[in-house]
Amino acid sequence: MDEVEVSTVVYAPPEEMYEFLLDFPGYARYSEYIDRVTQDGDGTPGTNYDLVFSWWKLTYTARSEVTGVDEPERIDWRIVKDIDADGYWQVEEVPAPDGVDVASRVVLHIEFDPDSASSNAVDLPRLVSLDWVVEKVKPLIRKEATRIVERVVADIEGQHRDVDLEIHTGPDSV
């Protein structure tokens, strides 16, 4: 499995961050590649979300399912069709820096098996292979995870600031 983990500190209490992250349909506001998100359920385990992605000449709908919640600390999810992928959002209170009342570390962790991608999942243009698409998308996943975290921080804090992101990937192919 390949993995990407992006984390940062946000100047907000864990409970506020958790509620913010539980709003999966709002994710389209933060991603260049997510067109829209539809929800079937109330956000508890078993809730399904259809995330409609567009990139290059391709459109794809990922169906994710919330698999567990531990309020206000963690939201687990998995992709339920076309690729073996899962992940979680994790929130924990951390010491606040000088001049700030409260702080939380927010982690977005994604694990995926690029070799598990279904060749029927995407209607590819002629002469374009799924392997080519997978190789092009892997670096986008890292970049997009970073972009989402940066935008979430700006929205929740009400202003843009330089955000220190910790990024971990594995294997080196990501």
mmCIF file with all atom_site columns, C-alpha atoms in Angstrom:
data_model
loop_
_atom_site.group_PDB
_atom_site.id
_atom_site.type_symbol
_atom_site.label_atom_id
_atom_site.label_alt_id
_atom_site.label_comp_id
_atom_site.label_asym_id
_atom_site.label_entity_id
_atom_site.label_seq_id
_atom_site.pdbx_PDB_ins_code
_atom_site.Cartn_x
_atom_site.Cartn_y
_atom_site.Cartn_z
_atom_site.occupancy
_atom_site.B_iso_or_equiv
_atom_site.pdbx_formal_charge
_atom_site.auth_seq_id
_atom_site.auth_comp_id
_atom_site.auth_asym_id
_atom_site.auth_atom_id
_atom_site.pdbx_PDB_model_num
ATOM 1   C CA . MET A 1 1   ? 0.000   0.000  0.000   1.00 0.00 ? 1   MET A CA 1
ATOM 2   C CA . ASP A 1 2   ? 1.145   3.534  -0.760  1.00 0.00 ? 2   ASP A CA 1
ATOM 3   C CA . GLU A 1 3   ? 0.383   6.151  1.825   1.00 0.00 ? 3   GLU A CA 1
ATOM 4   C CA . VAL A 1 4   ? 0.255   9.886  2.260   1.00 0.00 ? 4   VAL A CA 1
ATOM 5   C CA . GLU A 1 5   ? -0.073  11.664 5.575   1.00 0.00 ? 5   GLU A CA 1
ATOM 6   C CA . VAL A 1 6   ? -0.385  15.411 5.955   1.00 0.00 ? 6   VAL A CA 1
ATOM 7   C CA . SER A 1 7   ? -0.632  17.090 9.342   1.00 0.00 ? 7   SER A CA 1
ATOM 8   C CA . THR A 1 8   ? -0.604  20.589 10.740  1.00 0.00 ? 8   THR A CA 1
ATOM 9   C CA . VAL A 1 9   ? -1.583  22.608 13.778  1.00 0.00 ? 9   VAL A CA 1
ATOM 10  C CA . VAL A 1 10  ? -4.808  24.607 13.629  1.00 0.00 ? 10  VAL A CA 1
ATOM 11  C CA . TYR A 1 11  ? -5.738  27.304 16.123  1.00 0.00 ? 11  TYR A CA 1
ATOM 12  C CA . ALA A 1 12  ? -9.119  25.855 17.079  1.00 0.00 ? 12  ALA A CA 1
ATOM 13  C CA . PRO A 1 13  ? -10.416 23.378 19.680  1.00 0.00 ? 13  PRO A CA 1
ATOM 14  C CA . PRO A 1 14  ? -10.627 19.682 18.695  1.00 0.00 ? 14  PRO A CA 1
ATOM 15  C CA . GLU A 1 15  ? -14.433 19.683 18.905  1.00 0.00 ? 15  GLU A CA 1
ATOM 16  C CA . GLU A 1 16  ? -14.718 22.522 16.376  1.00 0.00 ? 16  GLU A CA 1
ATOM 17  C CA . MET A 1 17  ? -12.223 20.864 14.023  1.00 0.00 ? 17  MET A CA 1
ATOM 18  C CA . TYR A 1 18  ? -14.028 17.530 14.258  1.00 0.00 ? 18  TYR A CA 1
ATOM 19  C CA . GLU A 1 19  ? -17.394 19.056 13.295  1.00 0.00 ? 19  GLU A CA 1
ATOM 20  C CA . PHE A 1 20  ? -15.728 20.958 10.475  1.00 0.00 ? 20  PHE A CA 1
ATOM 21  C CA . LEU A 1 21  ? -14.093 17.792 9.093   1.00 0.00 ? 21  LEU A CA 1
ATOM 22  C CA . LEU A 1 22  ? -17.283 15.746 9.406   1.00 0.00 ? 22  LEU A CA 1
ATOM 23  C CA . ASP A 1 23  ? -18.838 17.964 6.697   1.00 0.00 ? 23  ASP A CA 1
ATOM 24  C CA . PHE A 1 24  ? -17.621 15.851 3.742   1.00 0.00 ? 24  PHE A CA 1
ATOM 25  C CA . PRO A 1 25  ? -19.852 17.693 1.213   1.00 0.00 ? 25  PRO A CA 1
ATOM 26  C CA . GLY A 1 26  ? -17.939 20.876 2.034   1.00 0.00 ? 26  GLY A CA 1
ATOM 27  C CA . TYR A 1 27  ? -14.673 19.315 0.834   1.00 0.00 ? 27  TYR A CA 1
ATOM 28  C CA . ALA A 1 28  ? -15.397 20.404 -2.733  1.00 0.00 ? 28  ALA A CA 1
ATOM 29  C CA . ARG A 1 29  ? -14.627 23.968 -1.603  1.00 0.00 ? 29  ARG A CA 1
ATOM 30  C CA . TYR A 1 30  ? -11.033 22.999 -0.839  1.00 0.00 ? 30  TYR A CA 1
ATOM 31  C CA . SER A 1 31  ? -10.035 20.790 -3.749  1.00 0.00 ? 31  SER A CA 1
ATOM 32  C CA . GLU A 1 32  ? -9.126  21.731 -7.285  1.00 0.00 ? 32  GLU A CA 1
ATOM 33  C CA . TYR A 1 33  ? -10.227 18.302 -8.475  1.00 0.00 ? 33  TYR A CA 1
ATOM 34  C CA . ILE A 1 34  ? -13.428 17.619 -6.491  1.00 0.00 ? 34  ILE A CA 1
ATOM 35  C CA . ASP A 1 35  ? -16.418 19.022 -8.380  1.00 0.00 ? 35  ASP A CA 1
ATOM 36  C CA . ARG A 1 36  ? -19.060 18.061 -5.829  1.00 0.00 ? 36  ARG A CA 1
ATOM 37  C CA . VAL A 1 37  ? -19.863 15.689 -2.981  1.00 0.00 ? 37  VAL A CA 1
ATOM 38  C CA . THR A 1 38  ? -23.252 14.117 -2.297  1.00 0.00 ? 38  THR A CA 1
ATOM 39  C CA . GLN A 1 39  ? -24.162 12.488 1.003   1.00 0.00 ? 39  GLN A CA 1
ATOM 40  C CA . ASP A 1 40  ? -26.381 9.485  1.812   1.00 0.00 ? 40  ASP A CA 1
ATOM 41  C CA . GLY A 1 41  ? -26.678 9.279  5.597   1.00 0.00 ? 41  GLY A CA 1
ATOM 42  C CA . ASP A 1 42  ? -26.145 11.430 8.652   1.00 0.00 ? 42  ASP A CA 1
ATOM 43  C CA . GLY A 1 43  ? -22.336 11.264 8.948   1.00 0.00 ? 43  GLY A CA 1
ATOM 44  C CA . THR A 1 44  ? -22.254 8.271  11.265  1.00 0.00 ? 44  THR A CA 1
ATOM 45  C CA . PRO A 1 45  ? -20.673 4.916  10.260  1.00 0.00 ? 45  PRO A CA 1
ATOM 46  C CA . GLY A 1 46  ? -22.361 3.573  7.148   1.00 0.00 ? 46  GLY A CA 1
ATOM 47  C CA . THR A 1 47  ? -22.864 7.010  5.603   1.00 0.00 ? 47  THR A CA 1
ATOM 48  C CA . ASN A 1 48  ? -21.837 7.041  1.933   1.00 0.00 ? 48  ASN A CA 1
ATOM 49  C CA . TYR A 1 49  ? -20.411 9.970  0.018   1.00 0.00 ? 49  TYR A CA 1
ATOM 50  C CA . ASP A 1 50  ? -20.011 10.264 -3.745  1.00 0.00 ? 50  ASP A CA 1
ATOM 51  C CA . LEU A 1 51  ? -17.026 12.484 -4.531  1.00 0.00 ? 51  LEU A CA 1
ATOM 52  C CA . VAL A 1 52  ? -16.991 13.584 -8.183  1.00 0.00 ? 52  VAL A CA 1
ATOM 53  C CA . PHE A 1 53  ? -13.433 14.256 -9.375  1.00 0.00 ? 53  PHE A CA 1
ATOM 54  C CA . SER A 1 54  ? -12.319 15.827 -12.653 1.00 0.00 ? 54  SER A CA 1
ATOM 55  C CA . TRP A 1 55  ? -8.759  15.883 -13.941 1.00 0.00 ? 55  TRP A CA 1
ATOM 56  C CA . TRP A 1 56  ? -7.392  16.281 -17.449 1.00 0.00 ? 56  TRP A CA 1
ATOM 57  C CA . LYS A 1 57  ? -10.009 14.658 -19.748 1.00 0.00 ? 57  LYS A CA 1
ATOM 58  C CA . LEU A 1 58  ? -11.302 12.331 -17.062 1.00 0.00 ? 58  LEU A CA 1
ATOM 59  C CA . THR A 1 59  ? -14.189 12.371 -14.628 1.00 0.00 ? 59  THR A CA 1
ATOM 60  C CA . TYR A 1 60  ? -14.527 9.822  -11.859 1.00 0.00 ? 60  TYR A CA 1
ATOM 61  C CA . THR A 1 61  ? -16.925 9.333  -8.960  1.00 0.00 ? 61  THR A CA 1
ATOM 62  C CA . ALA A 1 62  ? -15.361 7.831  -5.852  1.00 0.00 ? 62  ALA A CA 1
ATOM 63  C CA . ARG A 1 63  ? -17.776 6.329  -3.378  1.00 0.00 ? 63  ARG A CA 1
ATOM 64  C CA . SER A 1 64  ? -16.546 6.510  0.189   1.00 0.00 ? 64  SER A CA 1
ATOM 65  C CA . GLU A 1 65  ? -18.078 5.187  3.364   1.00 0.00 ? 65  GLU A CA 1
ATOM 66  C CA . VAL A 1 66  ? -17.588 6.357  6.920   1.00 0.00 ? 66  VAL A CA 1
ATOM 67  C CA . THR A 1 67  ? -16.371 3.253  8.758   1.00 0.00 ? 67  THR A CA 1
ATOM 68  C CA . GLY A 1 68  ? -15.910 4.673  12.219  1.00 0.00 ? 68  GLY A CA 1
ATOM 69  C CA . VAL A 1 69  ? -16.075 7.824  14.286  1.00 0.00 ? 69  VAL A CA 1
ATOM 70  C CA . ASP A 1 70  ? -14.552 8.603  17.654  1.00 0.00 ? 70  ASP A CA 1
ATOM 71  C CA . GLU A 1 71  ? -15.854 12.078 18.449  1.00 0.00 ? 71  GLU A CA 1
ATOM 72  C CA . PRO A 1 72  ? -14.044 14.491 18.635  1.00 0.00 ? 72  PRO A CA 1
ATOM 73  C CA . GLU A 1 73  ? -10.845 12.684 17.665  1.00 0.00 ? 73  GLU A CA 1
ATOM 74  C CA . ARG A 1 74  ? -11.173 10.572 14.542  1.00 0.00 ? 74  ARG A CA 1
ATOM 75  C CA . ILE A 1 75  ? -13.195 9.919  11.383  1.00 0.00 ? 75  ILE A CA 1
ATOM 76  C CA . ASP A 1 76  ? -12.355 6.690  9.512   1.00 0.00 ? 76  ASP A CA 1
ATOM 77  C CA . TRP A 1 77  ? -13.388 6.135  5.904   1.00 0.00 ? 77  TRP A CA 1
ATOM 78  C CA . ARG A 1 78  ? -12.778 3.817  2.959   1.00 0.00 ? 78  ARG A CA 1
ATOM 79  C CA . ILE A 1 79  ? -13.350 3.848  -0.773  1.00 0.00 ? 79  ILE A CA 1
ATOM 80  C CA . VAL A 1 80  ? -15.938 1.172  -1.591  1.00 0.00 ? 80  VAL A CA 1
ATOM 81  C CA . LYS A 1 81  ? -15.465 0.734  -5.358  1.00 0.00 ? 81  LYS A CA 1
ATOM 82  C CA . ASP A 1 82  ? -12.768 0.569  -8.025  1.00 0.00 ? 82  ASP A CA 1
ATOM 83  C CA . ILE A 1 83  ? -9.654  0.930  -5.803  1.00 0.00 ? 83  ILE A CA 1
ATOM 84  C CA . ASP A 1 84  ? -8.432  -0.337 -2.468  1.00 0.00 ? 84  ASP A CA 1
ATOM 85  C CA . ALA A 1 85  ? -8.096  2.855  -0.409  1.00 0.00 ? 85  ALA A CA 1
ATOM 86  C CA . ASP A 1 86  ? -8.909  4.046  3.071   1.00 0.00 ? 86  ASP A CA 1
ATOM 87  C CA . GLY A 1 87  ? -7.897  6.682  5.516   1.00 0.00 ? 87  GLY A CA 1
ATOM 88  C CA . TYR A 1 88  ? -8.826  8.892  8.387   1.00 0.00 ? 88  TYR A CA 1
ATOM 89  C CA . TRP A 1 89  ? -8.943  12.383 9.779   1.00 0.00 ? 89  TRP A CA 1
ATOM 90  C CA . GLN A 1 90  ? -7.480  12.604 13.282  1.00 0.00 ? 90  GLN A CA 1
ATOM 91  C CA . VAL A 1 91  ? -7.695  15.569 15.662  1.00 0.00 ? 91  VAL A CA 1
ATOM 92  C CA . GLU A 1 92  ? -5.855  16.010 18.963  1.00 0.00 ? 92  GLU A CA 1
ATOM 93  C CA . GLU A 1 93  ? -5.367  18.959 21.269  1.00 0.00 ? 93  GLU A CA 1
ATOM 94  C CA . VAL A 1 94  ? -1.776  20.213 21.450  1.00 0.00 ? 94  VAL A CA 1
ATOM 95  C CA . PRO A 1 95  ? -0.120  23.035 23.410  1.00 0.00 ? 95  PRO A CA 1
ATOM 96  C CA . ALA A 1 96  ? -0.990  26.390 21.841  1.00 0.00 ? 96  ALA A CA 1
ATOM 97  C CA . PRO A 1 97  ? 1.809   28.737 20.768  1.00 0.00 ? 97  PRO A CA 1
ATOM 98  C CA . ASP A 1 98  ? 2.242   32.103 22.470  1.00 0.00 ? 98  ASP A CA 1
ATOM 99  C CA . GLY A 1 99  ? -0.600  34.482 21.688  1.00 0.00 ? 99  GLY A CA 1
ATOM 100 C CA . VAL A 1 100 ? -3.061  31.697 20.802  1.00 0.00 ? 100 VAL A CA 1
ATOM 101 C CA . ASP A 1 101 ? -5.707  30.311 23.182  1.00 0.00 ? 101 ASP A CA 1
ATOM 102 C CA . VAL A 1 102 ? -6.110  26.768 21.846  1.00 0.00 ? 102 VAL A CA 1
ATOM 103 C CA . ALA A 1 103 ? -4.553  24.531 19.195  1.00 0.00 ? 103 ALA A CA 1
ATOM 104 C CA . SER A 1 104 ? -5.235  21.140 17.622  1.00 0.00 ? 104 SER A CA 1
ATOM 105 C CA . ARG A 1 105 ? -3.120  18.889 15.423  1.00 0.00 ? 105 ARG A CA 1
ATOM 106 C CA . VAL A 1 106 ? -5.116  17.728 12.390  1.00 0.00 ? 106 VAL A CA 1
ATOM 107 C CA . VAL A 1 107 ? -3.937  14.699 10.417  1.00 0.00 ? 107 VAL A CA 1
ATOM 108 C CA . LEU A 1 108 ? -5.203  13.479 7.026   1.00 0.00 ? 108 LEU A CA 1
ATOM 109 C CA . HIS A 1 109 ? -3.956  9.928  6.413   1.00 0.00 ? 109 HIS A CA 1
ATOM 110 C CA . ILE A 1 110 ? -4.597  8.087  3.129   1.00 0.00 ? 110 ILE A CA 1
ATOM 111 C CA . GLU A 1 111 ? -3.545  4.532  2.202   1.00 0.00 ? 111 GLU A CA 1
ATOM 112 C CA . PHE A 1 112 ? -4.130  3.194  -1.292  1.00 0.00 ? 112 PHE A CA 1
ATOM 113 C CA . ASP A 1 113 ? -3.038  0.377  -3.577  1.00 0.00 ? 113 ASP A CA 1
ATOM 114 C CA . PRO A 1 114 ? -2.505  1.880  -7.038  1.00 0.00 ? 114 PRO A CA 1
ATOM 115 C CA . ASP A 1 115 ? -2.349  -1.626 -8.527  1.00 0.00 ? 115 ASP A CA 1
ATOM 116 C CA . SER A 1 116 ? -5.885  -2.347 -7.332  1.00 0.00 ? 116 SER A CA 1
ATOM 117 C CA . ALA A 1 117 ? -7.439  0.317  -9.572  1.00 0.00 ? 117 ALA A CA 1
ATOM 118 C CA . SER A 1 118 ? -10.136 -1.180 -11.779 1.00 0.00 ? 118 SER A CA 1
ATOM 119 C CA . SER A 1 119 ? -9.422  -0.726 -15.474 1.00 0.00 ? 119 SER A CA 1
ATOM 120 C CA . ASN A 1 120 ? -13.181 -0.288 -16.025 1.00 0.00 ? 120 ASN A CA 1
ATOM 121 C CA . ALA A 1 121 ? -13.496 2.538  -13.484 1.00 0.00 ? 121 ALA A CA 1
ATOM 122 C CA . VAL A 1 122 ? -12.642 5.330  -15.905 1.00 0.00 ? 122 VAL A CA 1
ATOM 123 C CA . ASP A 1 123 ? -13.556 5.739  -19.569 1.00 0.00 ? 123 ASP A CA 1
ATOM 124 C CA . LEU A 1 124 ? -10.065 6.391  -20.943 1.00 0.00 ? 124 LEU A CA 1
ATOM 125 C CA . PRO A 1 125 ? -9.328  8.117  -24.243 1.00 0.00 ? 125 PRO A CA 1
ATOM 126 C CA . ARG A 1 126 ? -7.891  5.927  -26.986 1.00 0.00 ? 126 ARG A CA 1
ATOM 127 C CA . LEU A 1 127 ? -4.215  5.078  -26.573 1.00 0.00 ? 127 LEU A CA 1
ATOM 128 C CA . VAL A 1 128 ? -4.198  6.084  -22.882 1.00 0.00 ? 128 VAL A CA 1
ATOM 129 C CA . SER A 1 129 ? -3.464  3.275  -20.439 1.00 0.00 ? 129 SER A CA 1
ATOM 130 C CA . LEU A 1 130 ? -4.663  3.015  -16.857 1.00 0.00 ? 130 LEU A CA 1
ATOM 131 C CA . ASP A 1 131 ? -1.025  2.581  -15.756 1.00 0.00 ? 131 ASP A CA 1
ATOM 132 C CA . TRP A 1 132 ? -0.187  5.962  -17.321 1.00 0.00 ? 132 TRP A CA 1
ATOM 133 C CA . VAL A 1 133 ? -3.114  7.606  -15.519 1.00 0.00 ? 133 VAL A CA 1
ATOM 134 C CA . VAL A 1 134 ? -2.143  6.030  -12.171 1.00 0.00 ? 134 VAL A CA 1
ATOM 135 C CA . GLU A 1 135 ? 1.456   7.268  -12.501 1.00 0.00 ? 135 GLU A CA 1
ATOM 136 C CA . LYS A 1 136 ? 0.230   10.798 -13.269 1.00 0.00 ? 136 LYS A CA 1
ATOM 137 C CA . VAL A 1 137 ? -2.298  10.811 -10.420 1.00 0.00 ? 137 VAL A CA 1
ATOM 138 C CA . LYS A 1 138 ? -0.007  9.587  -7.620  1.00 0.00 ? 138 LYS A CA 1
ATOM 139 C CA . PRO A 1 139 ? 1.899   12.890 -7.259  1.00 0.00 ? 139 PRO A CA 1
ATOM 140 C CA . LEU A 1 140 ? -1.405  14.783 -7.525  1.00 0.00 ? 140 LEU A CA 1
ATOM 141 C CA . ILE A 1 141 ? -2.681  12.943 -4.448  1.00 0.00 ? 141 ILE A CA 1
ATOM 142 C CA . ARG A 1 142 ? 0.192   14.289 -2.364  1.00 0.00 ? 142 ARG A CA 1
ATOM 143 C CA . LYS A 1 143 ? -0.208  17.822 -3.733  1.00 0.00 ? 143 LYS A CA 1
ATOM 144 C CA . GLU A 1 144 ? -3.975  17.784 -3.284  1.00 0.00 ? 144 GLU A CA 1
ATOM 145 C CA . ALA A 1 145 ? -3.795  16.476 0.289   1.00 0.00 ? 145 ALA A CA 1
ATOM 146 C CA . THR A 1 146 ? -1.520  19.415 1.082   1.00 0.00 ? 146 THR A CA 1
ATOM 147 C CA . ARG A 1 147 ? -3.806  21.934 -0.633  1.00 0.00 ? 147 ARG A CA 1
ATOM 148 C CA . ILE A 1 148 ? -6.859  20.671 1.253   1.00 0.00 ? 148 ILE A CA 1
ATOM 149 C CA . VAL A 1 149 ? -5.176  20.999 4.649   1.00 0.00 ? 149 VAL A CA 1
ATOM 150 C CA . GLU A 1 150 ? -3.922  24.522 3.865   1.00 0.00 ? 150 GLU A CA 1
ATOM 151 C CA . ARG A 1 151 ? -7.379  25.676 2.763   1.00 0.00 ? 151 ARG A CA 1
ATOM 152 C CA . VAL A 1 152 ? -9.112  24.100 5.755   1.00 0.00 ? 152 VAL A CA 1
ATOM 153 C CA . VAL A 1 153 ? -6.761  25.964 8.118   1.00 0.00 ? 153 VAL A CA 1
ATOM 154 C CA . ALA A 1 154 ? -7.463  29.296 6.421   1.00 0.00 ? 154 ALA A CA 1
ATOM 155 C CA . ASP A 1 155 ? -11.216 28.730 6.533   1.00 0.00 ? 155 ASP A CA 1
ATOM 156 C CA . ILE A 1 156 ? -11.446 27.588 10.151  1.00 0.00 ? 156 ILE A CA 1
ATOM 157 C CA . GLU A 1 157 ? -9.163  30.358 11.456  1.00 0.00 ? 157 GLU A CA 1
ATOM 158 C CA . GLY A 1 158 ? -10.780 33.042 9.317   1.00 0.00 ? 158 GLY A CA 1
ATOM 159 C CA . GLN A 1 159 ? -7.556  34.216 7.690   1.00 0.00 ? 159 GLN A CA 1
ATOM 160 C CA . HIS A 1 160 ? -4.657  32.879 5.669   1.00 0.00 ? 160 HIS A CA 1
ATOM 161 C CA . ARG A 1 161 ? -1.368  32.254 7.424   1.00 0.00 ? 161 ARG A CA 1
ATOM 162 C CA . ASP A 1 162 ? 1.773   30.331 6.650   1.00 0.00 ? 162 ASP A CA 1
ATOM 163 C CA . VAL A 1 163 ? 1.014   26.766 7.661   1.00 0.00 ? 163 VAL A CA 1
ATOM 164 C CA . ASP A 1 164 ? 3.714   24.314 8.660   1.00 0.00 ? 164 ASP A CA 1
ATOM 165 C CA . LEU A 1 165 ? 2.790   21.005 7.056   1.00 0.00 ? 165 LEU A CA 1
ATOM 166 C CA . GLU A 1 166 ? 4.357   17.683 7.918   1.00 0.00 ? 166 GLU A CA 1
ATOM 167 C CA . ILE A 1 167 ? 4.149   15.364 4.926   1.00 0.00 ? 167 ILE A CA 1
ATOM 168 C CA . HIS A 1 168 ? 4.999   11.690 5.056   1.00 0.00 ? 168 HIS A CA 1
ATOM 169 C CA . THR A 1 169 ? 4.750   9.387  2.055   1.00 0.00 ? 169 THR A CA 1
ATOM 170 C CA . GLY A 1 170 ? 5.564   5.799  1.404   1.00 0.00 ? 170 GLY A CA 1
ATOM 171 C CA . PRO A 1 171 ? 6.844   4.194  -0.606  1.00 0.00 ? 171 PRO A CA 1
ATOM 172 C CA . ASP A 1 172 ? 8.984   6.702  -2.464  1.00 0.00 ? 172 ASP A CA 1
ATOM 173 C CA . SER A 1 173 ? 6.808   6.269  -5.567  1.00 0.00 ? 173 SER A CA 1
ATOM 174 C CA . VAL A 1 174 ? 4.187   8.648  -4.166  1.00 0.00 ? 174 VAL A CA 1
#
